[in-house]
Amino acid sequence: RQVVNPGANGDARADVKTGIFRLANSTSTDAITLADVEAICYVVDDQTVAKTSNSSARPVAGTIFDVDDQGVWVKIT
């Protein structure tokens, strides 16, 4: 479900699920590797996470739990 906030920061609220979820890995120099496990990762879009915040343009997604051929496992709390 998508939430669009037409007002000021904090005016809209959304329900979120907590747990560990698989998301797609970013590409190139922003790709997440096993060396990044336990680091923070950042939202690229509705299904992709990246290693960096892109100069604070991306919000925090969660903590990297694992990385495998299927994607990045992210702990969202």
Short mmCIF file of C-alpha atoms in Angstrom, two decimals, residues 2 9 15 21 28-29 35 40 45 55 62 74:
data_model
loop_
_atom_site.label_atom_id
_atom_site.label_comp_id
_atom_site.label_asym_id
_atom_site.label_seq_id
_atom_site.Cartn_x
_atom_site.Cartn_y
_atom_site.Cartn_z
CA GLN A 2 1.33 3.43 -0.87
CA ASN A 9 6.49 16.12 7.43
CA ASP A 15 1.45 0.64 8.97
CA PHE A 21 12.69 -9.35 4.40
CA SER A 28 27.55 -0.91 -9.32
CA THR A 29 29.34 0.86 -6.47
CA ALA A 35 31.14 -7.42 4.05
CA ILE A 40 22.58 0.16 7.69
CA ASP A 45 12.67 2.24 -4.47
CA SER A 55 24.18 12.20 0.03
CA GLY A 62 17.05 -1.21 8.02
CA VAL A 74 17.13 -6.62 5.66
#
